[in-house]
Coordinates of C-alpha atoms in Angstrom, one line a residue:
M1 CA -0.1 0.0 0.1
N2 CA 2.8 2.4 -0.9
L3 CA 0.5 5.8 -1.3
R4 CA 3.3 7.8 -1.1
I5 CA 1.7 10.6 0.4
A6 CA 3.8 13.3 1.8
A7 CA 3.0 14.6 5.1
S8 CA 3.4 18.2 5.2
A9 CA 4.5 20.1 8.1
A10 CA 0.9 21.4 8.8
A11 CA -0.3 17.9 8.7
L12 CA 2.0 17.0 11.4
S13 CA 1.1 20.0 13.5
L14 CA 0.1 17.8 16.7
A15 CA 2.9 19.1 18.8
L16 CA 2.3 19.3 22.6
P17 CA 2.2 22.5 24.0
A18 CA 4.9 23.5 26.5
P19 CA 3.7 22.3 29.9
A20 CA 2.5 25.0 32.4
L21 CA 5.4 26.2 34.8
A22 CA 2.7 26.4 37.4
D23 CA -0.6 25.3 39.1
T24 CA -3.9 25.5 37.1
L25 CA -7.3 25.4 38.7
V26 CA -10.2 24.2 36.5
D27 CA -13.4 24.7 38.5
N28 CA -17.1 25.8 37.8
I29 CA -17.2 22.0 36.5
D30 CA -19.6 18.7 37.2
G31 CA -16.7 16.6 37.8
I32 CA -17.3 12.8 37.8
S33 CA -14.6 10.2 38.5
V34 CA -15.2 6.6 38.6
G35 CA -13.3 3.6 40.2
R36 CA -12.9 0.2 38.9
D37 CA -16.2 -1.0 40.8
G38 CA -18.4 1.8 39.7
T39 CA -18.0 3.8 42.8
I40 CA -18.6 7.4 41.5
D41 CA -17.0 10.5 43.0
R42 CA -18.2 14.0 42.2
F43 CA -16.6 17.4 42.7
T44 CA -16.5 20.9 41.4
G45 CA -12.8 21.7 40.8
M46 CA -9.4 20.5 40.4
V47 CA -5.9 21.5 40.5
I48 CA -3.7 20.4 38.2
D49 CA 0.3 20.7 38.9
E50 CA 3.3 21.7 36.8
D51 CA 3.5 18.2 35.4
G52 CA 0.0 17.3 34.3
R53 CA -1.4 15.5 37.3
I54 CA -4.0 16.4 39.8
S55 CA -3.1 17.5 43.0
E56 CA -6.1 18.5 44.4
L57 CA -10.3 17.4 43.7
L58 CA -12.4 20.5 45.2
D59 CA -16.0 20.2 46.4
F60 CA -18.3 23.3 46.4
G61 CA -16.9 26.2 48.7
D62 CA -13.3 24.5 48.7
R63 CA -10.6 26.5 48.1
P64 CA -7.1 25.6 46.6
T65 CA -4.4 24.8 49.1
R66 CA -1.5 25.7 46.6
E67 CA -1.0 29.2 44.8
I68 CA -2.8 29.1 41.6
E69 CA -1.3 31.0 38.7
Y70 CA -4.3 30.0 36.2
R71 CA -8.1 29.6 36.2
V72 CA -10.1 28.0 33.7
D73 CA -13.5 28.5 33.7
G74 CA -15.6 25.0 33.1
E75 CA -18.7 27.1 32.4
G76 CA -20.8 24.4 34.7
R77 CA -19.8 21.5 31.8
V78 CA -19.7 18.0 33.0
V79 CA -16.3 16.6 33.1
V80 CA -15.4 12.8 33.2
P81 CA -11.9 11.0 33.1
G82 CA -10.6 10.7 29.5
F83 CA -12.0 7.7 27.8
V84 CA -9.6 4.7 27.8
D85 CA -10.1 2.4 24.9
G86 CA -9.1 -1.0 26.1
H87 CA -9.1 -2.4 22.5
L88 CA -8.4 -1.3 19.1
H89 CA -6.2 -0.9 16.0
L90 CA -4.4 2.5 16.0
M91 CA -2.4 2.4 12.9
G92 CA -5.3 0.6 11.1
I93 CA -7.6 3.5 11.9
G94 CA -4.8 5.7 10.6
L95 CA -4.3 4.0 7.4
G96 CA -7.8 3.3 6.8
T97 CA -7.9 7.0 6.3
L98 CA -5.4 6.9 3.4
V99 CA -7.5 4.1 1.4
L100 CA -10.8 3.4 0.3
D101 CA -13.3 3.1 2.9
L102 CA -15.9 0.9 2.1
S103 CA -17.7 0.8 5.9
M104 CA -20.8 2.3 5.1
T105 CA -21.4 0.7 1.7
N106 CA -25.2 -0.8 2.0
S107 CA -25.1 -3.2 -1.0
L108 CA -22.6 -5.0 -3.3
D109 CA -23.5 -2.4 -6.2
E110 CA -23.0 0.4 -4.0
A111 CA -19.7 -0.6 -2.8
L112 CA -18.6 -1.7 -6.7
S113 CA -19.8 1.8 -7.7
R114 CA -17.3 3.7 -5.1
I115 CA -14.5 1.0 -6.1
A116 CA -15.0 2.2 -9.6
A117 CA -15.1 5.7 -8.8
Y118 CA -12.0 5.4 -6.6
A119 CA -9.9 3.6 -9.1
A120 CA -10.8 6.4 -11.6
A121 CA -10.0 9.0 -9.1
Y122 CA -6.5 7.7 -8.6
P123 CA -5.4 6.4 -12.0
D124 CA -1.6 6.3 -11.0
R125 CA -1.9 3.9 -7.9
P126 CA -0.6 0.5 -8.8
W127 CA -2.7 -1.2 -6.4
I128 CA -6.3 -0.2 -5.1
I129 CA -6.5 -0.9 -1.5
G130 CA -9.4 -0.4 0.9
R131 CA -11.2 -1.9 3.4
G132 CA -14.5 -1.8 5.8
W133 CA -16.8 -4.1 3.3
N134 CA -19.2 -6.4 5.2
Q135 CA -21.6 -8.9 3.1
E136 CA -23.9 -9.1 6.2
R137 CA -24.5 -5.7 6.3
W138 CA -25.3 -6.1 2.3
G139 CA -27.8 -8.8 2.9
L140 CA -25.8 -10.5 0.1
G141 CA -26.0 -14.1 1.9
R142 CA -22.4 -15.0 0.5
F143 CA -19.0 -13.4 -0.2
P144 CA -18.5 -11.5 -2.9
T145 CA -16.2 -12.5 -5.8
A146 CA -13.4 -11.6 -8.0
A147 CA -15.2 -11.8 -10.8
E148 CA -17.3 -8.8 -9.7
L149 CA -14.5 -6.8 -8.9
D150 CA -13.2 -7.7 -12.4
A151 CA -16.1 -6.2 -13.7
V152 CA -15.2 -2.5 -12.4
V153 CA -11.5 -2.7 -12.0
S154 CA -9.3 -5.0 -14.2
D155 CA -6.3 -3.2 -15.2
R156 CA -4.4 -3.4 -11.7
P157 CA -4.8 -5.5 -8.4
V158 CA -7.6 -4.6 -6.1
W159 CA -7.4 -5.9 -2.4
L160 CA -10.3 -5.0 0.0
E161 CA -9.8 -6.0 3.9
R162 CA -13.1 -7.2 5.4
V163 CA -15.0 -4.9 8.2
D164 CA -13.3 -7.3 10.9
G165 CA -10.2 -7.5 9.5
H166 CA -10.4 -11.5 9.4
A167 CA -10.9 -12.0 5.4
S168 CA -10.0 -9.8 2.3
W169 CA -11.3 -9.8 -1.2
G170 CA -9.3 -9.2 -4.4
N171 CA -9.8 -9.3 -8.3
S172 CA -8.0 -11.7 -10.5
L173 CA -4.9 -9.5 -10.6
A174 CA -4.4 -9.6 -6.6
L175 CA -4.9 -13.2 -6.4
Q176 CA -2.2 -13.3 -9.5
A177 CA 0.0 -11.4 -7.6
G178 CA -0.4 -13.7 -4.4
N179 CA 0.0 -16.8 -6.7
V180 CA -3.5 -17.9 -5.5
T181 CA -4.6 -20.7 -8.0
A182 CA -6.8 -23.7 -8.0
A183 CA -3.8 -25.5 -7.0
T184 CA -3.1 -23.7 -3.9
P185 CA -3.8 -25.4 -0.7
D186 CA -5.5 -23.7 2.3
P187 CA -2.8 -22.6 4.8
A188 CA -2.9 -23.7 8.4
G189 CA -5.2 -21.4 9.8
G190 CA -6.7 -19.9 6.7
R191 CA -9.5 -20.5 3.8
I192 CA -9.4 -19.9 0.3
E193 CA -12.8 -19.4 -0.8
R194 CA -13.5 -21.6 -3.9
I195 CA -16.0 -21.5 -6.7
A196 CA -18.5 -23.8 -6.2
G197 CA -18.0 -27.4 -7.7
S198 CA -14.3 -26.3 -8.4
R199 CA -11.1 -25.5 -6.8
Q200 CA -11.0 -22.3 -8.4
P201 CA -10.5 -19.6 -6.0
A202 CA -13.5 -17.5 -5.8
G203 CA -11.7 -14.1 -4.7
V204 CA -12.1 -14.0 -0.9
L205 CA -9.4 -15.3 1.6
V206 CA -10.4 -15.8 5.2
D207 CA -7.8 -15.4 8.0
A208 CA -4.3 -16.8 7.4
A209 CA -4.9 -17.2 3.6
A210 CA -5.1 -13.4 3.4
A211 CA -1.0 -13.5 3.9
L212 CA -0.7 -14.8 0.5
V213 CA -1.5 -11.9 -1.2
N214 CA -0.6 -9.2 1.8
A215 CA 3.0 -10.4 1.2
A216 CA 2.7 -8.8 -2.4
V217 CA 1.0 -5.6 -1.5
P218 CA 3.4 -2.5 -1.5
P219 CA 4.2 -1.5 2.2
P220 CA 3.1 1.8 3.1
L221 CA 6.2 4.7 3.7
P222 CA 7.2 5.8 6.7
E223 CA 5.7 9.2 5.7
D224 CA 2.5 7.7 5.1
R225 CA 2.6 6.1 8.6
D226 CA 3.4 9.4 10.4
L227 CA 0.2 10.7 8.6
A228 CA -1.6 7.9 9.5
L229 CA -0.8 8.3 13.2
H230 CA -1.7 11.9 13.0
N231 CA -5.2 11.5 11.6
A232 CA -5.7 8.6 13.8
Q233 CA -4.7 10.7 16.9
R234 CA -6.9 13.7 15.7
L235 CA -10.0 11.1 15.5
L236 CA -9.5 9.5 18.7
L237 CA -9.2 12.9 20.6
S238 CA -12.2 14.3 18.9
N239 CA -14.0 11.3 20.4
G240 CA -12.7 12.0 23.9
I241 CA -10.4 9.3 24.0
T242 CA -7.3 9.9 25.5
A243 CA -5.4 6.3 26.2
I244 CA -5.7 3.3 24.2
A245 CA -4.7 -0.4 24.0
D246 CA -3.1 -1.0 20.9
M247 CA -3.7 -4.5 20.0
G248 CA -1.2 -6.1 17.4
T249 CA 1.5 -3.5 17.4
S250 CA 4.1 -4.3 14.5
I251 CA 7.5 -3.3 14.7
E252 CA 6.9 -0.5 12.0
D253 CA 4.2 0.8 14.3
W254 CA 6.1 0.9 17.1
M255 CA 8.9 2.9 15.4
T256 CA 6.2 5.2 14.3
F257 CA 4.9 6.0 17.7
R258 CA 8.5 6.5 18.8
R259 CA 9.1 8.9 16.0
A260 CA 5.8 10.6 16.8
G261 CA 7.3 10.7 20.7
D262 CA 10.8 11.9 20.1
A263 CA 9.5 14.8 17.9
G264 CA 6.5 15.7 20.7
R265 CA 3.6 14.5 18.5
L266 CA 2.6 11.7 20.6
Q267 CA -0.5 12.9 22.5
L268 CA -2.5 9.7 23.1
R269 CA -1.4 7.1 25.8
V270 CA -0.5 4.5 24.1
M271 CA -0.4 0.7 26.0
S272 CA 1.1 -1.7 23.1
Y273 CA 0.8 -5.6 22.8
A274 CA 2.8 -6.7 20.1
D275 CA 1.7 -8.8 16.8
S276 CA 3.9 -11.7 17.9
V277 CA 6.3 -13.2 20.4
D278 CA 9.3 -12.2 18.1
T279 CA 8.2 -8.6 17.8
M280 CA 7.4 -8.5 21.6
L281 CA 11.0 -9.9 22.2
L282 CA 12.5 -7.5 19.5
I283 CA 10.9 -4.2 21.2
G284 CA 11.0 -5.1 24.8
G285 CA 13.9 -7.1 25.1
P286 CA 14.0 -8.9 28.5
A287 CA 10.8 -7.4 30.0
P288 CA 8.3 -4.9 29.1
T289 CA 9.3 -1.6 28.4
Q290 CA 9.5 1.4 30.7
W291 CA 6.9 4.1 30.4
L292 CA 8.0 6.5 28.0
Y293 CA 7.2 10.2 26.9
D294 CA 5.7 11.0 30.3
D295 CA 3.4 7.8 30.3
R296 CA 2.5 8.0 26.9
L297 CA 4.2 5.0 25.3
R298 CA 4.9 1.4 27.3
L299 CA 4.8 -2.0 25.4
N300 CA 3.0 -4.2 27.8
G301 CA 2.8 -7.8 26.2
V302 CA 1.6 -9.7 23.3
K303 CA -1.5 -10.2 21.2
L304 CA -2.1 -13.9 20.3
Y305 CA -4.8 -14.9 17.8
L306 CA -6.7 -18.1 18.6
D307 CA -9.3 -17.6 16.1
G308 CA -11.4 -15.8 13.4
A309 CA -14.5 -13.9 13.5
L310 CA -18.0 -14.6 13.6
G311 CA -18.6 -12.8 10.0
S312 CA -16.4 -14.9 7.9
R313 CA -17.3 -17.9 10.0
G314 CA -13.7 -18.4 11.4
A315 CA -14.6 -18.1 14.9
L316 CA -14.3 -21.6 16.7
L317 CA -17.0 -23.3 18.0
N318 CA -18.0 -26.4 20.1
A319 CA -20.3 -27.4 17.6
D320 CA -21.0 -26.9 13.7
Y321 CA -22.2 -23.3 12.4
E322 CA -26.1 -23.5 12.3
D323 CA -25.8 -21.8 8.5
D324 CA -22.6 -24.0 7.5
H325 CA -22.9 -27.4 8.8
G326 CA -19.5 -29.3 8.7
N327 CA -17.8 -26.1 9.9
R328 CA -16.4 -25.1 13.2
G329 CA -14.3 -22.4 12.4
L330 CA -10.3 -21.6 12.0
P331 CA -7.9 -22.6 14.7
L332 CA -5.0 -20.3 14.6
L333 CA -3.1 -21.8 16.9
S334 CA -3.2 -25.2 18.3
G335 CA -3.7 -25.7 22.1
T336 CA 0.0 -26.4 22.4
Q337 CA 1.0 -23.6 20.3
L338 CA -1.0 -21.4 22.7
R339 CA 0.5 -22.5 25.8
N340 CA 4.0 -22.4 24.6
L341 CA 3.6 -18.8 23.4
M342 CA 1.8 -17.5 26.6
S343 CA 4.8 -19.4 28.4
R344 CA 7.4 -17.8 26.5
A345 CA 5.8 -14.2 27.1
A346 CA 5.1 -14.9 31.0
L347 CA 8.4 -15.8 31.5
D348 CA 9.5 -12.6 31.2
N349 CA 6.3 -11.1 33.0
F350 CA 5.1 -9.6 29.7
Q351 CA 1.3 -9.6 29.7
V352 CA -0.8 -12.2 27.3
A353 CA -4.0 -11.1 25.3
V354 CA -5.6 -13.9 23.8
H355 CA -8.1 -13.0 20.8
A356 CA -11.1 -15.7 21.3
I357 CA -14.4 -15.0 19.7
G358 CA -16.1 -18.5 19.8
D359 CA -17.1 -20.5 22.4
A360 CA -14.3 -23.0 21.8
A361 CA -11.8 -20.5 21.4
N362 CA -12.7 -19.2 24.8
R363 CA -12.7 -22.4 26.4
E364 CA -9.4 -23.4 25.1
A365 CA -8.2 -19.5 26.5
L366 CA -9.6 -20.3 29.8
Y367 CA -8.4 -23.4 30.4
A368 CA -4.8 -22.7 29.2
I369 CA -5.0 -19.6 31.7
E370 CA -5.7 -22.2 34.5
E371 CA -2.9 -24.3 34.0
L372 CA 0.0 -21.6 33.3
S373 CA -1.3 -19.9 36.7
Q374 CA 0.0 -22.7 38.3
D375 CA 3.3 -22.0 37.1
Y376 CA 3.5 -17.9 36.5
G377 CA 2.3 -16.5 39.8
G378 CA 1.5 -12.9 40.7
D379 CA -0.4 -10.2 39.2
R380 CA -0.8 -11.5 35.6
R381 CA -4.1 -9.9 34.4
W382 CA -4.4 -12.4 31.8
R383 CA -6.7 -11.0 29.1
I384 CA -9.2 -12.4 26.8
E385 CA -10.0 -10.1 23.7
H386 CA -13.6 -10.0 22.8
A387 CA -14.9 -13.2 24.7
Q388 CA -18.0 -12.6 22.6
I389 CA -19.3 -16.5 22.8
V390 CA -18.7 -18.2 25.9
D391 CA -20.3 -21.5 27.0
P392 CA -22.4 -20.6 30.0
A393 CA -20.7 -23.6 31.7
D394 CA -17.3 -21.6 31.2
L395 CA -18.5 -18.2 32.6
A396 CA -17.5 -18.5 36.0
R397 CA -13.7 -19.3 34.9
F398 CA -13.4 -15.5 34.2
G399 CA -13.9 -15.1 38.1
Q400 CA -10.6 -16.9 38.6
H401 CA -6.9 -15.9 38.2
G402 CA -7.6 -12.4 37.6
I403 CA -8.5 -12.6 34.3
I404 CA -9.8 -9.6 32.2
A405 CA -12.5 -9.9 29.4
S406 CA -11.7 -7.4 27.2
M407 CA -14.8 -6.6 25.5
Q408 CA -16.4 -4.3 22.8
P409 CA -20.2 -3.5 23.5
V410 CA -21.2 -2.3 20.0
H411 CA -20.1 -5.9 18.7
Q412 CA -23.1 -6.8 20.3
T413 CA -25.5 -4.8 18.3
S414 CA -23.6 -5.0 14.7
D415 CA -23.6 -9.0 15.4
M416 CA -26.6 -9.9 17.2
F417 CA -28.9 -11.0 14.2
M418 CA -25.8 -12.6 12.4
A419 CA -25.2 -14.1 15.8
E420 CA -28.4 -15.9 16.0
S421 CA -27.8 -17.1 12.2
R422 CA -24.5 -18.3 12.9
L423 CA -25.3 -20.3 16.2
G424 CA -29.0 -20.5 16.5
P425 CA -31.2 -19.2 19.6
D426 CA -29.8 -21.9 21.8
R427 CA -26.3 -21.6 21.9
L428 CA -26.4 -17.7 22.9
G429 CA -26.7 -18.2 26.7
G430 CA -23.2 -16.7 26.9
A431 CA -23.2 -13.9 24.3
Y432 CA -21.8 -10.8 25.0
A433 CA -22.1 -11.6 28.5
W434 CA -21.1 -8.4 30.3
R435 CA -23.0 -8.8 33.6
S436 CA -22.2 -12.5 34.2
I437 CA -19.0 -12.0 33.7
L438 CA -18.9 -9.2 36.6
E439 CA -21.2 -11.3 38.5
T440 CA -18.5 -14.0 38.5
G441 CA -15.7 -11.5 40.1
G442 CA -14.3 -11.0 36.3
A443 CA -13.1 -7.7 35.3
L444 CA -14.2 -5.9 32.2
A445 CA -12.2 -3.5 30.1
F446 CA -14.4 -1.8 27.3
G447 CA -13.3 -0.6 23.7
T448 CA -14.4 -0.1 20.3
D449 CA -12.1 -2.2 18.3
A450 CA -11.8 0.7 15.8
P451 CA -11.1 0.5 12.7
V452 CA -13.8 -2.6 13.1
E453 CA -16.4 -0.3 14.7
P454 CA -16.6 3.3 14.8
V455 CA -14.6 5.6 17.0
D456 CA -17.5 6.4 19.6
P457 CA -17.4 5.3 23.4
L458 CA -20.5 7.0 24.1
A459 CA -22.3 4.7 21.7
G460 CA -20.5 1.9 23.7
L461 CA -21.9 3.2 26.7
A462 CA -25.4 3.2 25.2
V463 CA -25.3 -0.3 24.1
A464 CA -24.0 -1.4 27.3
I465 CA -27.0 -0.2 29.4
S466 CA -29.5 -1.2 26.8
R467 CA -28.7 -3.9 24.3
T468 CA -30.3 -1.9 21.9
N469 CA -29.0 -0.1 18.6
A470 CA -29.1 3.5 17.3
E471 CA -32.7 3.0 16.4
G472 CA -33.7 1.3 19.7
E473 CA -34.2 -2.1 18.3
P474 CA -34.9 -4.9 19.5
F475 CA -37.2 -3.5 21.7
G476 CA -36.4 -4.0 25.4
G477 CA -32.9 -5.2 24.3
W478 CA -31.4 -8.3 22.9
R479 CA -30.8 -10.8 25.7
A480 CA -31.2 -7.5 28.2
E481 CA -30.4 -9.7 31.5
E482 CA -26.9 -8.9 30.3
T483 CA -27.0 -4.9 30.5
I484 CA -25.0 -3.3 33.1
S485 CA -25.3 0.1 34.9
R486 CA -24.0 3.2 33.6
E487 CA -21.5 3.4 36.3
Q488 CA -20.1 0.1 35.6
A489 CA -20.1 1.0 31.9
L490 CA -18.4 4.2 32.5
A491 CA -15.6 2.3 34.9
A492 CA -15.0 -0.5 32.1
Y493 CA -14.0 2.5 29.6
T494 CA -12.0 4.5 32.1
A495 CA -10.6 3.0 35.2
G496 CA -11.1 -0.9 34.0
A497 CA -9.4 -0.2 30.9
A498 CA -6.3 1.3 32.4
F499 CA -6.2 -1.2 34.7
A500 CA -6.4 -3.7 32.3
G501 CA -3.2 -2.4 30.8
F502 CA -1.1 -1.8 34.3
A503 CA -1.6 1.6 34.4
E504 CA -3.8 2.4 37.5
G505 CA -2.3 5.3 39.6
R506 CA -1.1 6.8 36.3
F507 CA -4.1 7.7 34.2
G508 CA -7.8 6.3 34.0
R509 CA -9.4 8.0 37.1
L510 CA -9.5 11.7 38.1
A511 CA -7.9 11.7 41.6
E512 CA -5.1 13.1 43.3
G513 CA -1.6 12.0 41.7
E514 CA -3.0 10.7 38.4
R515 CA -2.7 12.4 35.2
A516 CA -5.3 15.2 34.4
D517 CA -6.7 13.5 31.3
F518 CA -10.3 14.3 31.0
V519 CA -13.0 15.1 28.7
M520 CA -15.9 17.9 29.0
L521 CA -19.0 16.7 27.9
S522 CA -22.4 18.3 26.9
A523 CA -24.4 16.4 29.0
D524 CA -24.1 13.8 32.2
P525 CA -23.5 10.5 30.9
L526 CA -24.7 8.9 34.2
M527 CA -28.2 10.7 33.9
A528 CA -28.8 10.2 30.2
N529 CA -31.2 7.4 28.3
P530 CA -29.5 5.4 25.6
Q531 CA -30.6 7.8 22.5
E532 CA -29.1 10.8 25.0
L533 CA -25.8 9.2 25.3
R534 CA -25.2 8.6 21.9
N535 CA -26.3 12.4 21.1
I536 CA -23.7 13.6 24.1
Q537 CA -21.1 16.1 22.2
V538 CA -17.4 15.9 23.3
L539 CA -16.6 19.5 23.7
E540 CA -13.0 19.4 24.7
T541 CA -10.3 16.7 25.4
W542 CA -7.3 17.6 27.9
I543 CA -4.3 15.4 28.2
A544 CA -2.1 16.1 31.1
G545 CA -3.9 19.3 31.9
Q546 CA -3.4 20.7 28.3
R547 CA -6.2 21.1 26.1
V548 CA -5.8 19.2 22.8
Y549 CA -9.4 19.2 21.1
D550 CA -11.8 22.1 21.2
F551 CA -15.0 21.3 19.5
E552 CA -15.7 24.9 18.7
L553 CA -12.5 25.6 17.2
E554 CA -12.7 22.6 15.1
R555 CA -15.9 24.0 13.7
R556 CA -14.7 27.3 12.8

């Protein structure tokens, strides 16, 4: 994906302002801080020291005990901790802004029309690269084909990643570039979709099979990556996100973060999880890195992929897919491979995050954690990413060994009807089971999984308390017994997600000694119904006591 886009100085103007050299009072606010357990502390002012940490929280009528040099009038606005997105793909968000976006297309015809228009607009690009297509959203009932792409672009390769990142769609030239033919076997952990009744590739490669073509795609230049990070930060800050867990950090991603940090352009706080054990060891060496750039960057550990996704029928299930008999998904690692990789990471105190979507994958991950916990004690904070479909018999295991369920609420509303088709109604007892996991003693960390889902934590809060989508459907909520309270949801998007990345005490709460990362909102999320939550506007975003986003300035 060599776009050869030069990042201008203006485009990279996210340099941090110089820190204040004296204490700042932010008052006349309706302040809300939340603990991991959902306990709420309200306040009307806070004092921020010269290092960007909170030194005092003030109630109505309190006076600061320190000398104040600067005062910011909050104008009565609601202030909450900056959102901590517990699972997203930072460079995926950014690079997605530089390629064709199909995420909002509602039919195959609409997608093909956009692809044709994009190719016409960029005649000199050797490849047409894009992402975001979703055959379920289109109501297609099948995967799209190479022939359909050939009909609109036949002069160069077209390679388009599915919205969940677990399948890619190419035209005939893209398949040729990857040497994907009728003779090509399905790789371990992957599947080549075939034309019915033959071995000819149909155009979609699932999970590990996509690597066959990915290897032929020109990679982005360093300046493309720098611009992508700039774009991603702007988008996240405008949605009130001040810290993130970056899942699947490559060495190229890490060096992009380091360049930004060295130049003073890294504003977000990034808790990084390497894309492999090899990358983890290359970056961290003998242990997780130190916190760099005033708590803005740390390599915590590694993300391991155990299965695929429901949309591409790659999630690993205990029984056949209801709509694809004979298929139980794609194991991306064997049980032995999983345990060996987890053990290698745990040996040097790296944190382990395991991607598990299907009930069989979640069971494997839970059992592996139970076994490894006998050899690796201490505060490990084993993470299971997504935990979307869990056998009810396995839910209690989330309350053991300090397991963190890193979940994305909007997946529930995006996937609910598809999940019914994939599994049938009788196998959904542990689907997106937020309340059940909390009741077992498990910990929740919420995120968006952007760019798979939109960057919108407030929409995630709305889903968490209602189990309904933006249209308020289904009435009463989908499996509404798994809703959680507003306070629990806010905790999972702030203090809980920070704890999940070993960042407690640094950020995630508005409390004395923690970084002054906060968001000013147009309304109180703890007093809003689901629709009102979705309509709340992020007015300002602050990191370390510095304003980094202002809605009014952006509108001018």
